Every structure is written in C-alpha cells, then in structure tokens.
C-alpha cells in the first residue's frame, strides 16, 4: 500500500504551469551512471550541523523505518509524471537519527561524481520527502539512482539527487551543481521557479 494520493484518472489541479504529463520515465542527469557489483563499499554520510554524524551502510539504512509514498513529480524541462510509487526512508527518520542542530537551515545533497544540489531544511523535512531505494515495488534501476536517491515531489525533479552518498546540514545556502549554473535555489514548480531570475 502506498500512502498519499490515490491513483486518479482526473489529473486536474495536479499539473504545474507549462508542464506536460508523460507516461514514460525519462532518464536525465549530468555525468555517468554508477554501477555497483555489490554494496559493501557503499555508504551514506550524514554530517554538518548534527549532534550525531552518521556513516550508514546499506543494511543499516534498510533497518530504519520504511515508508511507501505515492506522488507526482515535475521536471524543469517540462515533463510531469503522476502516481509514482516510492519506498524508502522518510527524511524525518534521518533527522531523528542524526539530531539536527537548531542553526541548521539548509541541506546540501552529495551524489556520486561530486554532483550536488541544495534545498532548505523545511523542504528537506516535508512529509512527502523520501530517500528512496525502490520504485513501483522494484529496486531502483542504475539509471534512476540505484541504490538510493532523494525524492522531493514538491520541488522540480532536479533537486531529487540520484546516487545519493552524502547529506550535509549547513547554516547558509550553498548553490549546488545546477544552481551554480543559474537554476533556482528553491525550485517550486507551482511558482515556475526554474531559473534564479524567475
Ligand atoms: N546525481 C544526480 N542526480 C540527479 C541529476 C544528476 O545529474 N545527477 N539530475 C537531476 C535531474 S535534472 C532530473 S530531471 C532527475 C531525473 O531523474 P530520472 O533520470 O530518474 O528521471 O534527476 C535529478 N537527479
Ligand atoms: Mo531535470
């Protein structure tokens, strides 16, 4: 059972401005897709303004409370995809584990190959925000972020880091890979926050 919106035929009110619904699952990223023979060398680092920094291996991560969420995502290039089923760890669980300090206001996500993105602590901690290992009841495929990706359905999909390896809590807002190249620091699709000048 996925929590969240029921699958609905009627998509009215679900499509932000200048977006079109696709039934495919496009693949978009900069750089190379990582392939892992096994996950023994994989870990997720949680650090910065936290009481208890973490270095989690995949097995430990899988022992944290698991949640299934259904949501819609919106890519800045103009496609939206409805009713995506994700399973993983809600970001609130990560916060609970690490103990976020009061002066932590922003988050930097680190992916393989040094790719980064940034968002506010409020956006990171939304109930719909999830660190997903599975999509529609199957482990993520390599091109969609195996073994772990972030999903922030309320922000343009570029904030949803694939191949996630690090989460850093910071006081200030540091632009990530696309944000340094002119993409919006927040990226709310309902406000068409595509570029920093929008
Ligand atoms: N690590 C990493 N994550 C990334 C990107 C990237 O280049 N590297 N691109 C983002 C962008 S621009 C989009 S639209 C989505 C695409 O996810 P998908 O390929 O699963 O559709 O991943 C996001 N996450
Ligand atoms: Mo994107």
mmCIF file of C-alpha atoms and ligand atoms in Angstrom, residues 25-31 75-76 79 111-112 115 143-144 149 157-163 178, ligand 1:
data_model
loop_
_atom_site.group_PDB
_atom_site.id
_atom_site.type_symbol
_atom_site.label_atom_id
_atom_site.label_comp_id
_atom_site.label_asym_id
_atom_site.label_seq_id
_atom_site.Cartn_x
_atom_site.Cartn_y
_atom_site.Cartn_z
ATOM 1 C CA UNK A 25 10.120 7.560 -17.213
ATOM 2 C CA UNK A 26 12.762 9.743 -18.875
ATOM 3 C CA UNK A 27 16.373 9.496 -17.730
ATOM 4 C CA UNK A 28 18.155 12.807 -17.124
ATOM 5 C CA UNK A 29 21.462 13.583 -15.497
ATOM 6 C CA UNK A 30 24.927 15.014 -15.933
ATOM 7 C CA UNK A 31 27.860 12.585 -15.837
ATOM 8 C CA UNK A 75 10.910 18.032 -14.262
ATOM 9 C CA UNK A 76 12.122 21.519 -15.068
ATOM 10 C CA UNK A 79 7.504 16.750 -18.198
ATOM 11 C CA UNK A 111 25.815 12.332 -5.207
ATOM 12 C CA UNK A 112 28.441 10.212 -6.979
ATOM 13 C CA UNK A 115 27.199 16.238 -8.162
ATOM 14 C CA UNK A 143 19.889 4.961 -14.409
ATOM 15 C CA UNK A 144 17.247 6.108 -11.908
ATOM 16 C CA UNK A 149 18.020 8.601 -4.405
ATOM 17 C CA UNK A 157 12.912 16.927 -10.039
ATOM 18 C CA UNK A 158 16.489 18.164 -10.385
ATOM 19 C CA UNK A 159 16.597 18.522 -6.567
ATOM 20 C CA UNK A 160 15.931 14.770 -6.277
ATOM 21 C CA UNK A 161 19.554 13.612 -6.219
ATOM 22 C CA UNK A 162 20.193 10.189 -7.711
ATOM 23 C CA UNK A 163 23.102 8.033 -6.380
ATOM 24 C CA UNK A 178 22.676 23.201 -11.455
HETATM 25 N N1 LIG B 1 23.258 12.575 -9.060
HETATM 26 C C1 LIG B 1 22.437 13.223 -9.884
HETATM 27 N N2 LIG B 1 21.133 13.297 -9.568
HETATM 28 C C2 LIG B 1 20.265 13.932 -10.394
HETATM 29 C C3 LIG B 1 20.721 14.558 -11.583
HETATM 30 C C4 LIG B 1 22.110 14.467 -11.888
HETATM 31 O O1 LIG B 1 22.596 14.994 -12.898
HETATM 32 N N3 LIG B 1 22.934 13.780 -11.016
HETATM 33 N N4 LIG B 1 19.832 15.192 -12.395
HETATM 34 C C5 LIG B 1 18.546 15.610 -11.819
HETATM 35 C C6 LIG B 1 17.586 15.938 -12.841
HETATM 36 S S1 LIG B 1 17.890 17.356 -13.739
HETATM 37 C C7 LIG B 1 16.425 15.220 -13.035
HETATM 38 S S2 LIG B 1 15.203 15.755 -14.069
HETATM 39 C C8 LIG B 1 16.209 13.939 -12.330
HETATM 40 C C9 LIG B 1 15.905 12.854 -13.325
HETATM 41 O O2 LIG B 1 15.689 11.634 -12.674
HETATM 42 P P1 LIG B 1 15.364 10.375 -13.575
HETATM 43 O O3 LIG B 1 16.535 10.183 -14.501
HETATM 44 O O4 LIG B 1 15.186 9.247 -12.604
HETATM 45 O O5 LIG B 1 14.111 10.674 -14.335
HETATM 46 O O6 LIG B 1 17.340 13.537 -11.584
HETATM 47 C C10 LIG B 1 17.957 14.584 -10.865
HETATM 48 N N5 LIG B 1 18.951 13.998 -10.036
#
